CSV table of C-alpha atoms and ligand atoms in Angstrom, one decimal:
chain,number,residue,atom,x,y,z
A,375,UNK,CA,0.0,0.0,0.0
A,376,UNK,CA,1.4,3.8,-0.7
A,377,UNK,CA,-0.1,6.2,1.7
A,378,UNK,CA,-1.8,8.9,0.0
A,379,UNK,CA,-1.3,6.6,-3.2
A,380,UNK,CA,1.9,8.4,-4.0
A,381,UNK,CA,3.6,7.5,-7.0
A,382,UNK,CA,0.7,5.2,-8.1
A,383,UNK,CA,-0.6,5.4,-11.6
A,384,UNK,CA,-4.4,4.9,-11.5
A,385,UNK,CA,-5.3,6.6,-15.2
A,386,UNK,CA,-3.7,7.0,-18.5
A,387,UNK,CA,-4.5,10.4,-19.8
A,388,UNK,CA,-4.4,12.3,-23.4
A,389,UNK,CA,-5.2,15.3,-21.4
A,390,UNK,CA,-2.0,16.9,-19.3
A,391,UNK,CA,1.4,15.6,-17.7
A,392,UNK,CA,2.9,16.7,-14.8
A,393,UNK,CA,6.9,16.4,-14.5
A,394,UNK,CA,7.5,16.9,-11.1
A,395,UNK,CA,11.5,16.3,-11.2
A,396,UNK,CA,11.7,19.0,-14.6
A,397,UNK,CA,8.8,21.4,-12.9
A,398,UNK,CA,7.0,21.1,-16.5
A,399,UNK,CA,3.5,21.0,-17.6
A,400,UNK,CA,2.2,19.8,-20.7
A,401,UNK,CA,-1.3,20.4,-21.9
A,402,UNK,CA,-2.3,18.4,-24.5
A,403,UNK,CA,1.4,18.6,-26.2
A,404,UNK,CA,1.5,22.6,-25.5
A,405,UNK,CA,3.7,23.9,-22.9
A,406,UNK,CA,1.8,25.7,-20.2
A,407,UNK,CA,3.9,28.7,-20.9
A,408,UNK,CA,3.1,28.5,-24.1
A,409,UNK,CA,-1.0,28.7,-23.6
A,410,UNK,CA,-0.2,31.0,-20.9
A,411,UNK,CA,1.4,33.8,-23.6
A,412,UNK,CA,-0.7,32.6,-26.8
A,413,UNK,CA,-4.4,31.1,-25.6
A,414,UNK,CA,-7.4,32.6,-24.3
A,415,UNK,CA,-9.3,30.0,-21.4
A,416,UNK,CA,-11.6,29.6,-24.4
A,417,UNK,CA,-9.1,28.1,-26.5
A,418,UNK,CA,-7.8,25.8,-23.9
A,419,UNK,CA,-10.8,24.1,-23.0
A,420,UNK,CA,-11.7,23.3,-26.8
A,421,UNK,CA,-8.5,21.8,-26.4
A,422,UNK,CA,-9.3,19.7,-23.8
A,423,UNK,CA,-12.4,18.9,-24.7
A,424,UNK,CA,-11.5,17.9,-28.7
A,425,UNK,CA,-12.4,14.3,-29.2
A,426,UNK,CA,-14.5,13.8,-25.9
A,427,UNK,CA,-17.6,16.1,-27.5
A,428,UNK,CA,-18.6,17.2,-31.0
A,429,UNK,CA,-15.8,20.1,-32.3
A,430,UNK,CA,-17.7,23.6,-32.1
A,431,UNK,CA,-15.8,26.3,-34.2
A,432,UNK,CA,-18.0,28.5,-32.0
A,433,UNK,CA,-16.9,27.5,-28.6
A,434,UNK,CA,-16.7,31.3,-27.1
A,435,UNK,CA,-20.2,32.1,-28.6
A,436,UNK,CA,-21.7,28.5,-27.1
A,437,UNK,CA,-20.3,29.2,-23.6
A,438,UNK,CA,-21.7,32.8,-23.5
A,439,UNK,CA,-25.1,31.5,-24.3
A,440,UNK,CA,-24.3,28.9,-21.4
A,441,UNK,CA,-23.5,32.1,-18.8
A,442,UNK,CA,-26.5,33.4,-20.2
A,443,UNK,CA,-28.5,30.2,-19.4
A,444,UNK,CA,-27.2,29.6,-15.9
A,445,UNK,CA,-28.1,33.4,-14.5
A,446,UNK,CA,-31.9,31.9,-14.8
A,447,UNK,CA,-30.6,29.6,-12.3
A,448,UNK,CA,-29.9,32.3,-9.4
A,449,UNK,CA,-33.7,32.2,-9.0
A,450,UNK,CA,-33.1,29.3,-6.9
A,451,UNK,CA,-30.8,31.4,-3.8
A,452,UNK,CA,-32.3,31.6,-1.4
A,453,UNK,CA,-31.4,33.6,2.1
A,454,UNK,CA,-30.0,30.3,4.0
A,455,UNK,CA,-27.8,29.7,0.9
A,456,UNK,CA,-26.5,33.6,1.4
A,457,UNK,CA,-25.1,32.5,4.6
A,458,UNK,CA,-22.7,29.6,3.5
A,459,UNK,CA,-19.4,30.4,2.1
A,460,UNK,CA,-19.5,31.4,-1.9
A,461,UNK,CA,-18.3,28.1,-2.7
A,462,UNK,CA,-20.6,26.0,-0.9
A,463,UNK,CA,-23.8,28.0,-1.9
A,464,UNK,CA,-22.1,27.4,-5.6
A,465,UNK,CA,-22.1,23.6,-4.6
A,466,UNK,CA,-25.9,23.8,-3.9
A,467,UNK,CA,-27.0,25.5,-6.9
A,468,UNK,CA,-24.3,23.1,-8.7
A,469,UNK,CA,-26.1,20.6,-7.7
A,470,UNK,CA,-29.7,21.1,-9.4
A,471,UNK,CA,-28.0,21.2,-13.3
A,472,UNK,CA,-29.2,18.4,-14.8
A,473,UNK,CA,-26.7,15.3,-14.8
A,474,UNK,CA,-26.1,15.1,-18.3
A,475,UNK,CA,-22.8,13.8,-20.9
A,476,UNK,CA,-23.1,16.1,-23.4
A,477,UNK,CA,-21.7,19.5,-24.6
A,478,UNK,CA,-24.8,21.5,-23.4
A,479,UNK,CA,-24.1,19.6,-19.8
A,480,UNK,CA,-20.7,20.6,-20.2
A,481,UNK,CA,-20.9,23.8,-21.2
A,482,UNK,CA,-23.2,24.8,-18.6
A,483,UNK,CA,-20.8,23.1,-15.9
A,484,UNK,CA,-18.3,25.4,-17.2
A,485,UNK,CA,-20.1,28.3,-16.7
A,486,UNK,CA,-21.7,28.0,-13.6
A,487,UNK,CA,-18.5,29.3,-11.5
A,488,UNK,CA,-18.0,32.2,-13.5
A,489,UNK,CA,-21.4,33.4,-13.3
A,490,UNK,CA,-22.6,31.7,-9.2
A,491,UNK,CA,-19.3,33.0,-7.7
A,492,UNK,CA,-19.9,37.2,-8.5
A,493,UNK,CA,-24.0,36.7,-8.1
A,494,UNK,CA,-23.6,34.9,-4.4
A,495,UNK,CA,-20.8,37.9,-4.1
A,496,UNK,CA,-22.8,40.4,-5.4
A,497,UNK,CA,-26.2,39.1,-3.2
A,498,UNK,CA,-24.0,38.3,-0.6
A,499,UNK,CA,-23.3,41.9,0.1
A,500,UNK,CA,-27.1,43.0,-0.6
A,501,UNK,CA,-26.6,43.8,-4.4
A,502,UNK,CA,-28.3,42.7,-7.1
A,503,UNK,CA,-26.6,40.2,-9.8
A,504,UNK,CA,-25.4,41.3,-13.2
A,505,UNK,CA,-26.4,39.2,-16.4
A,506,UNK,CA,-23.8,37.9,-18.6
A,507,UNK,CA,-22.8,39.4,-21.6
A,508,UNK,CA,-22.3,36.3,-24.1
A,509,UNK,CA,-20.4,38.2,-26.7
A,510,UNK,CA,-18.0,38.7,-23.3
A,511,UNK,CA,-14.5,36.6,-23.0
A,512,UNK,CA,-15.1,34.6,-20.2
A,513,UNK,CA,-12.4,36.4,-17.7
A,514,UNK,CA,-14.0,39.6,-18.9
A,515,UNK,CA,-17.5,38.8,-18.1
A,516,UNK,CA,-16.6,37.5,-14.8
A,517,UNK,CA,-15.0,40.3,-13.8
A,518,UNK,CA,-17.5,42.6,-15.1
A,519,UNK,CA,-20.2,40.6,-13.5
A,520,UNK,CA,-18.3,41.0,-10.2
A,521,UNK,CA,-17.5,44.8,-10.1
A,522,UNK,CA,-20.2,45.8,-12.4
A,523,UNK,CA,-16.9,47.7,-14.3
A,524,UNK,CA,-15.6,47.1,-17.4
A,525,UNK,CA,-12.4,45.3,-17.0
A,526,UNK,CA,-8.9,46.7,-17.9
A,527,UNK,CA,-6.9,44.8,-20.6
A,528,UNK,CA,-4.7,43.9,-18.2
A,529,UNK,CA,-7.7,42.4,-15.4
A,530,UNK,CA,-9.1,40.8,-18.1
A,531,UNK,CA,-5.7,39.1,-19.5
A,532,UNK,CA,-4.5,38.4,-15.5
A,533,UNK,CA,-7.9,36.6,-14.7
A,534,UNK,CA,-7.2,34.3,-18.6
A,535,UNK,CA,-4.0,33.4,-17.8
A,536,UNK,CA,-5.4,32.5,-14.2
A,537,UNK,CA,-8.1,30.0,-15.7
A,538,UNK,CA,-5.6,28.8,-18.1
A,539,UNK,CA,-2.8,28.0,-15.3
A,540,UNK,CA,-5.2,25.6,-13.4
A,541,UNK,CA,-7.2,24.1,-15.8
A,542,UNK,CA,-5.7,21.1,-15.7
A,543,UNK,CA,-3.2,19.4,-13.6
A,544,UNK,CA,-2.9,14.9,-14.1
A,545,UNK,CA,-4.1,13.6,-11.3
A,546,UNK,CA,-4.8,15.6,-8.8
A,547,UNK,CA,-7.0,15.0,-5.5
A,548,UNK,CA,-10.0,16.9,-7.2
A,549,UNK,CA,-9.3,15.2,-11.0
A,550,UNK,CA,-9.2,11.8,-9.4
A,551,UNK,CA,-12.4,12.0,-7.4
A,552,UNK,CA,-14.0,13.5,-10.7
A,553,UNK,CA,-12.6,10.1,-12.5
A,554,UNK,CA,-14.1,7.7,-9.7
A,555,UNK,CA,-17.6,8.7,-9.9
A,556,UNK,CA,-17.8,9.2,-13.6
A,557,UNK,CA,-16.1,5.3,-13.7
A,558,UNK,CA,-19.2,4.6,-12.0
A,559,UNK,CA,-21.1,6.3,-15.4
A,560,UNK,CA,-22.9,8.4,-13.4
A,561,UNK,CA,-23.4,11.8,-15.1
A,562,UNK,CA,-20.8,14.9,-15.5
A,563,UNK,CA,-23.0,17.1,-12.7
A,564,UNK,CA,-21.9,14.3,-10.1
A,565,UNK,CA,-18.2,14.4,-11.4
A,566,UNK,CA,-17.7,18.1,-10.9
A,567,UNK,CA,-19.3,18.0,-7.2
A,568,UNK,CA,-16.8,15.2,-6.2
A,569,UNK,CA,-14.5,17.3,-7.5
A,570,UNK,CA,-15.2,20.7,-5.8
A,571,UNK,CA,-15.4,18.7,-2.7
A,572,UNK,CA,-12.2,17.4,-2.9
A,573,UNK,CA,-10.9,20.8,-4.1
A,574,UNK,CA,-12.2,22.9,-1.2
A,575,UNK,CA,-10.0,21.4,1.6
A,576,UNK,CA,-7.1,23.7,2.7
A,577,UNK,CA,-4.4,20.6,1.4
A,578,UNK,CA,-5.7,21.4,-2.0
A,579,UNK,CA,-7.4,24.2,-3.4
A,580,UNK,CA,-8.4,25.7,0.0
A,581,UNK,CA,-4.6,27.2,0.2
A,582,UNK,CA,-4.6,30.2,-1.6
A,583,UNK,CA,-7.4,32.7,1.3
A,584,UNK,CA,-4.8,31.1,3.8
A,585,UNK,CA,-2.0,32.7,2.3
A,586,UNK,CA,-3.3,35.8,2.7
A,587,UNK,CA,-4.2,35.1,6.2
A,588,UNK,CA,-0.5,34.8,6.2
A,589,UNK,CA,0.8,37.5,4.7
A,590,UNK,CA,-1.5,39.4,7.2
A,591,UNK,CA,-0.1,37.8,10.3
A,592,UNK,CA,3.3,38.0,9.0
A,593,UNK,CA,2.6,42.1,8.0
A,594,UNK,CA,6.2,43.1,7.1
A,595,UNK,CA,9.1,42.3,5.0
A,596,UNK,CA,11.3,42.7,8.8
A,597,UNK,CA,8.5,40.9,10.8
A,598,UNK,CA,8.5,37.7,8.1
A,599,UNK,CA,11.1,35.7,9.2
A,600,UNK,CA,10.3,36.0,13.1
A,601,UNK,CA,6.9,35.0,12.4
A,602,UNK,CA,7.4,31.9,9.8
A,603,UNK,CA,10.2,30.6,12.3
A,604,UNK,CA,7.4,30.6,15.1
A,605,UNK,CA,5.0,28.9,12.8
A,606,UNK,CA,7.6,26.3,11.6
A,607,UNK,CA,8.1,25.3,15.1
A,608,UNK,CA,4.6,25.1,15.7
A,609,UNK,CA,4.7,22.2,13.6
A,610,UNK,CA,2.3,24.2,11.1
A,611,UNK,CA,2.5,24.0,7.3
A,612,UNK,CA,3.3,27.0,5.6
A,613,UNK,CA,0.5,27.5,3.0
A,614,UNK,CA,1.8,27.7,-0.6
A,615,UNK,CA,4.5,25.8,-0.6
A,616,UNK,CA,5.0,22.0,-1.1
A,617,UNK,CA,3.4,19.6,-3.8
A,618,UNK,CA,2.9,16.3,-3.8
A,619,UNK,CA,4.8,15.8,-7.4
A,620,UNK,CA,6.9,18.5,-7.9
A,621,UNK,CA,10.2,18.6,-6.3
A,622,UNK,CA,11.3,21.3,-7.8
A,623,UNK,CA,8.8,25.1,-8.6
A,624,UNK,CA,5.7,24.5,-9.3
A,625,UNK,CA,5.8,25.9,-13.2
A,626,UNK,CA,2.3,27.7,-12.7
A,627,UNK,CA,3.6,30.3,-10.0
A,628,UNK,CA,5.9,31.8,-12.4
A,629,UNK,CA,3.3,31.7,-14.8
A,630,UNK,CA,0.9,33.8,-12.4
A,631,UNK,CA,3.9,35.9,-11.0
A,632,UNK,CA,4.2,37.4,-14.5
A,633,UNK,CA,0.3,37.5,-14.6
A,634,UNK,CA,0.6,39.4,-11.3
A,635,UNK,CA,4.0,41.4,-12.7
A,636,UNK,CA,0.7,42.2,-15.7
A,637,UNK,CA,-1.2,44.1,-12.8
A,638,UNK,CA,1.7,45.6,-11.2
A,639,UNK,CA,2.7,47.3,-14.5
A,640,UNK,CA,-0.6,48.9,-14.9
A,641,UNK,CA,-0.9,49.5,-10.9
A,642,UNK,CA,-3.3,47.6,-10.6
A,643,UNK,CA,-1.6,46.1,-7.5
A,644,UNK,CA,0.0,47.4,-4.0
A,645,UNK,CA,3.3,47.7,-4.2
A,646,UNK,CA,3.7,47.6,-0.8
A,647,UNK,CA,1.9,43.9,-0.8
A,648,UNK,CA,3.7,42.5,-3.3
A,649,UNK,CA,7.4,43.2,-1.5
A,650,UNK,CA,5.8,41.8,1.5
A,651,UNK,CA,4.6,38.9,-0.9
A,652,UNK,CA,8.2,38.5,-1.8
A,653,UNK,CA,9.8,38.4,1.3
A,654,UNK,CA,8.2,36.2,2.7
A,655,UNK,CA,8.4,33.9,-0.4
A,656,UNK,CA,12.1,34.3,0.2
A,657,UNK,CA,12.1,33.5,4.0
A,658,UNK,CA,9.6,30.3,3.5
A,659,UNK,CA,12.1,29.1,0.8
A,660,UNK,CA,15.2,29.5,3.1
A,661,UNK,CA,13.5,28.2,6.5
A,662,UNK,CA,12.0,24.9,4.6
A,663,UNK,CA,15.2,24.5,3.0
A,664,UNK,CA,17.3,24.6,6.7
A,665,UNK,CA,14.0,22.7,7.9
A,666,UNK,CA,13.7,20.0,6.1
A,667,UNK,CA,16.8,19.3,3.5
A,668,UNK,CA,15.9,15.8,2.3
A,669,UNK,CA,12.5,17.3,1.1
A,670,UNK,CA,12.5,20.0,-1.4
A,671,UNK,CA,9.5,22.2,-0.6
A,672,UNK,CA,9.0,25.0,-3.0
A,673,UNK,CA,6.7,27.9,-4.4
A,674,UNK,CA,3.5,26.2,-5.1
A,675,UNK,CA,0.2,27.6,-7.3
A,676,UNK,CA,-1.8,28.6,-4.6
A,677,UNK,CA,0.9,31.7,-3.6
A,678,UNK,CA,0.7,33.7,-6.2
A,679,UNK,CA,-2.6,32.1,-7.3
A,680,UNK,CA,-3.3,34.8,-3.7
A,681,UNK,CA,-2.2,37.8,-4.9
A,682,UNK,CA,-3.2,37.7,-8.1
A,683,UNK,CA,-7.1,37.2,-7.3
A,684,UNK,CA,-6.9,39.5,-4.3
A,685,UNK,CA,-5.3,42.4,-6.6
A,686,UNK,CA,-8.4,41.5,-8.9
A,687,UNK,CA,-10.8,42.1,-6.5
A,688,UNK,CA,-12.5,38.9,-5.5
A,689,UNK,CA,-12.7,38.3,-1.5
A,690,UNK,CA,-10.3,35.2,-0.1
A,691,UNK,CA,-13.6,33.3,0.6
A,692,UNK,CA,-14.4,33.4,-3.0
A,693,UNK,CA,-10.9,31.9,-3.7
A,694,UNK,CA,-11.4,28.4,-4.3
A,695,UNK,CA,-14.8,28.8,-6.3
A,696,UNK,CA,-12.3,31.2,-8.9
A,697,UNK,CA,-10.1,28.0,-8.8
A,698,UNK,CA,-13.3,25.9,-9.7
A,699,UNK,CA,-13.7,28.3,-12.8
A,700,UNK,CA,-10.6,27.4,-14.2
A,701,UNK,CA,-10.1,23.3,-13.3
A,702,UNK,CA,-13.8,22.7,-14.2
A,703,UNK,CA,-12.3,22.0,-17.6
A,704,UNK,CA,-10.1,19.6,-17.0
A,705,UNK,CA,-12.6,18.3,-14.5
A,706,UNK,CA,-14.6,17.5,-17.1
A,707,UNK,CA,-12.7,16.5,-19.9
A,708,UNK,CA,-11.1,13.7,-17.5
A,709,UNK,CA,-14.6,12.3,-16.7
A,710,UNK,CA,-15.4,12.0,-20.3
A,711,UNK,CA,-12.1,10.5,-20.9
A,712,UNK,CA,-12.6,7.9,-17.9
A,713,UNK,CA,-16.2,7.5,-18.9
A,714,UNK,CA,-15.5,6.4,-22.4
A,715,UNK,CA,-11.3,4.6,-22.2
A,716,UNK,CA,-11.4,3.7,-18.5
A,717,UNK,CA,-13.0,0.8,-16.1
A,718,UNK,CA,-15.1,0.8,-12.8
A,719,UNK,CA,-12.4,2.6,-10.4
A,720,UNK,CA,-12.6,0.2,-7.1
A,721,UNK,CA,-9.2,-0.5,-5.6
A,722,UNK,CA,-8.8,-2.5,-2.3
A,723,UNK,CA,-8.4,-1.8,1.2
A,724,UNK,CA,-6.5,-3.4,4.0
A,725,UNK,CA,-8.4,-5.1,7.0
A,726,UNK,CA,-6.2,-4.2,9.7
A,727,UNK,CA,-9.8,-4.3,12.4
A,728,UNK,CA,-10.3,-6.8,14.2
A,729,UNK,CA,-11.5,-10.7,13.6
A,730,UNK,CA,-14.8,-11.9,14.8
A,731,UNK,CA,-14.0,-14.1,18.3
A,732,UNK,CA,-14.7,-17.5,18.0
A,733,UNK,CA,-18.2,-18.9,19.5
A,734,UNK,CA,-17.5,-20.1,23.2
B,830,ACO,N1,5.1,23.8,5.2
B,830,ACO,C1,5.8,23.1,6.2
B,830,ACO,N2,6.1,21.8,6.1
B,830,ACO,C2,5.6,21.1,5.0
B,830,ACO,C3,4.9,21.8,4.0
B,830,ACO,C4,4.6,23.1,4.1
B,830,ACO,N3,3.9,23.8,3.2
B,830,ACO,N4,4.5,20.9,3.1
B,830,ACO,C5,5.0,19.7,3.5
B,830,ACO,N5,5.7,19.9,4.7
B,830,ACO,C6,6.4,18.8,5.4
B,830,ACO,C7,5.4,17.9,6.1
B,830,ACO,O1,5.0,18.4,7.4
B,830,ACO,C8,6.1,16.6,6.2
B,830,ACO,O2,7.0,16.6,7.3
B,830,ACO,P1,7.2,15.3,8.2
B,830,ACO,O3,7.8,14.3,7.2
B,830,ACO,O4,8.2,15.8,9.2
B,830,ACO,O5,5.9,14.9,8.7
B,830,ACO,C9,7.0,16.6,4.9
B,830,ACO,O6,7.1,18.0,4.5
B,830,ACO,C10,6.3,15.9,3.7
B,830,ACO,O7,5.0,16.3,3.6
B,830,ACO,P2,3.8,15.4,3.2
B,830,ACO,O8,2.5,15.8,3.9
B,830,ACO,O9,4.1,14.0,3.1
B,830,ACO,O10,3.6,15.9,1.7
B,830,ACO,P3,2.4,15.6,0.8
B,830,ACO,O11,2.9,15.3,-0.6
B,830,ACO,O12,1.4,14.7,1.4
B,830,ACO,O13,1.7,17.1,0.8
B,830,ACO,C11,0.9,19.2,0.3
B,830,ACO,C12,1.7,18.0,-0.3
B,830,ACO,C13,-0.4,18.7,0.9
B,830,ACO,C14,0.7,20.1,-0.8
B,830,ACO,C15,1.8,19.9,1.4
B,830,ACO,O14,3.0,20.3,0.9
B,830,ACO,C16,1.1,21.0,2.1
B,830,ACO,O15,0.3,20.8,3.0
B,830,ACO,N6,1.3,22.3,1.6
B,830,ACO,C17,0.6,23.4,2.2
B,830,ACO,C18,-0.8,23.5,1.6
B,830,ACO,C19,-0.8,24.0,0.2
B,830,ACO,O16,-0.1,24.9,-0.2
B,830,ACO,N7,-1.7,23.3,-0.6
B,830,ACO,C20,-1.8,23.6,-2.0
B,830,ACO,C21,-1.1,22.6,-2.9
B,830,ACO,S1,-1.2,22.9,-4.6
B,830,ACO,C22,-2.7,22.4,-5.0
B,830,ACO,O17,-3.3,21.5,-4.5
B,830,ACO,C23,-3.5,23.2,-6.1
């Protein structure tokens, strides 16, 4: 048995590939740098998606209509769901789309984050929700559906390159409990709520509204190390650093350092929290590192994945439903791919309970 089932391969995948000793991701045969500069979140999901559904040379146009389709769904909040966290109420209302396998079921899956997360903000906070613009990118209507604003060129390319960094990444907690329940054959609704399950815990894609809580405890570049040293002896985990697979940077936080570098050059972010950012970047990297030498722990997703959202406006609690608008694809895409190449998952477990006593 491997704890955690590390280093076992459960699934083989067309879709990404994760090279955790190189700290490269490949997408479909495309670098994630690569997408990062040249593709739209658009363009990456019809890449994900090509061969699981029909081809759509009108992909942007079918998922507007999709936003558009889901804001008739906010009919169903009601005030008890305006008291759980964004992404649990987004769960709920998740949870009534219809269970289907095809691209209108996926489409509409895709869509729901972008347009539940700034409604249950927007309500949430006693304003009323903006409709989608179809015609809209999809960063660019989330945004504008948050803030009621039109986004800058630079929001609007910070949030793409966002959704583009997580949209897939192998076999991840979230991905694999996607691929269990659609092995079962059970419909692409129950796939992505495994999958935002899984996501939500802090070990996963919970991380990112704790890294702000950290950068807020920590509150200066001259306070950092004090207060990471007192943490590390704590015996607590530093949030944003460390991965399961890579031993080396995590390839996606340089991607979204240069998406927050993006913001920064059009001041759209503090200047003052992104040198606190750094430092204590720096001073995580060099206590891990005299911590524990036999196990590289480095800059994960989730720490710039932080500073990025937060400079875009959207509230830490909102954090991992934003991550859900981005990984729904591969989400997706791997359920389809399990659903139609792969078998009934069901490994085994080990009895280590006790055994029945013998009748006197
Ligand atoms: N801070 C301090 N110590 C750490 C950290 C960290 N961020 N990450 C791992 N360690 C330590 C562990 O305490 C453990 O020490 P031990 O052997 O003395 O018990 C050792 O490094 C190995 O850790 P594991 O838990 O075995 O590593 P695992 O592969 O199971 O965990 C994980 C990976 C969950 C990401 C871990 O590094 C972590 O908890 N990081 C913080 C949370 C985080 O940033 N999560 C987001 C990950 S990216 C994503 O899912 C999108």
């Amino acid at each position: 048995m491997n704890a955690g089932l590390e280093d076992v391969v459960a699934a083989s995948t067309v879709l990404s590939d994760v090279d955790g000793k190189n700290g490269r991701l490949i997408i479909r045969g495309s670098s994630l740098d690569d997408l990062v500069t040249n593709d739209r979140y658009e363009n990456v999901l019809a890449l994900l998606f090509a061969g699981f559904f029909p081809q759509t040379p009108s992909l942007p146009a079918a998922l507007g209509a999709a936003r558009a389709e889901i804001f008739d769904h906010l009919t169903a909040v009601d005030p008890t769901l305006l008291t759980l966290p964004p992404v649990d109420a987004m769960r709920a209302l998740l949870a009534r789309l219809d269970d289907g396998d095809d691209l209108s079921a996926a489409l509409r899956l895709v869509a729901a984050p972008a347009v539940f997360i700034p409604a249950l903000l927007r309500l949430k906070a006693g304003k009323s929700a903006i409709a989608p613009q179809p015609a809209s990118s999809h960063a660019a209507d989330t945004l504008r559906m948050m803030t009621g604003d039109i986004p800058s060129p630079e929001q609007t390319a910070a949030l793409d390159r966002y959704l583009v960094t997580v949209a897939d990444h192998g076999l991840n907690a979230s991905t694999f409990a996607a691929r269990v329940v659609a092995s079962t054959r059970a419909g692409l609704t129950s796939s992505v709520l495994a999958a935002l399950s899984a996501l939500k815990g802090p070990l996963h894609g919970g991380a990112p509204g704790p890294v702000l809580d950290m950068l807020d405890a920590a509150a200066t570049p001259d306070n950092a190390p004090n207060w990471i040293a007192a943490e590390l002896a704590r015996g607590e985990r530093l949030m944003g650093f460390g991965h399961r697979v890579y031993r080396v940077r995590d390839p996606r936080a340089d991607a979204l350092k240069s998406a927050v570098r993006l913001l920064a050059g059009a001041g759209a972010i503090d200047p003052a929290r992104l040198a606190l950012a750094e430092a204590v970047e720096r001073t995580a990297l060099d206590q891990l590192k005299a911590k524990k030498p036999d196990r590289p722990l480095d800059t994960n997703v989730e720490f710039y994945t932080a500073l990025l959202l937060e400079a875009l406006g959207f509230p830490r609690q909102a954090f991992t439903g934003v991550f859900a608008m981005g990984r729904v694809g591969g989400w997706i895409a791997h359920a389809r791919e399990q659903a139609e190449t792969g078998r009934l998952i069901r490994p085994r477990s080990l009895y280590i309970g006790p055994q029945p006593q013998a009748a006197a």
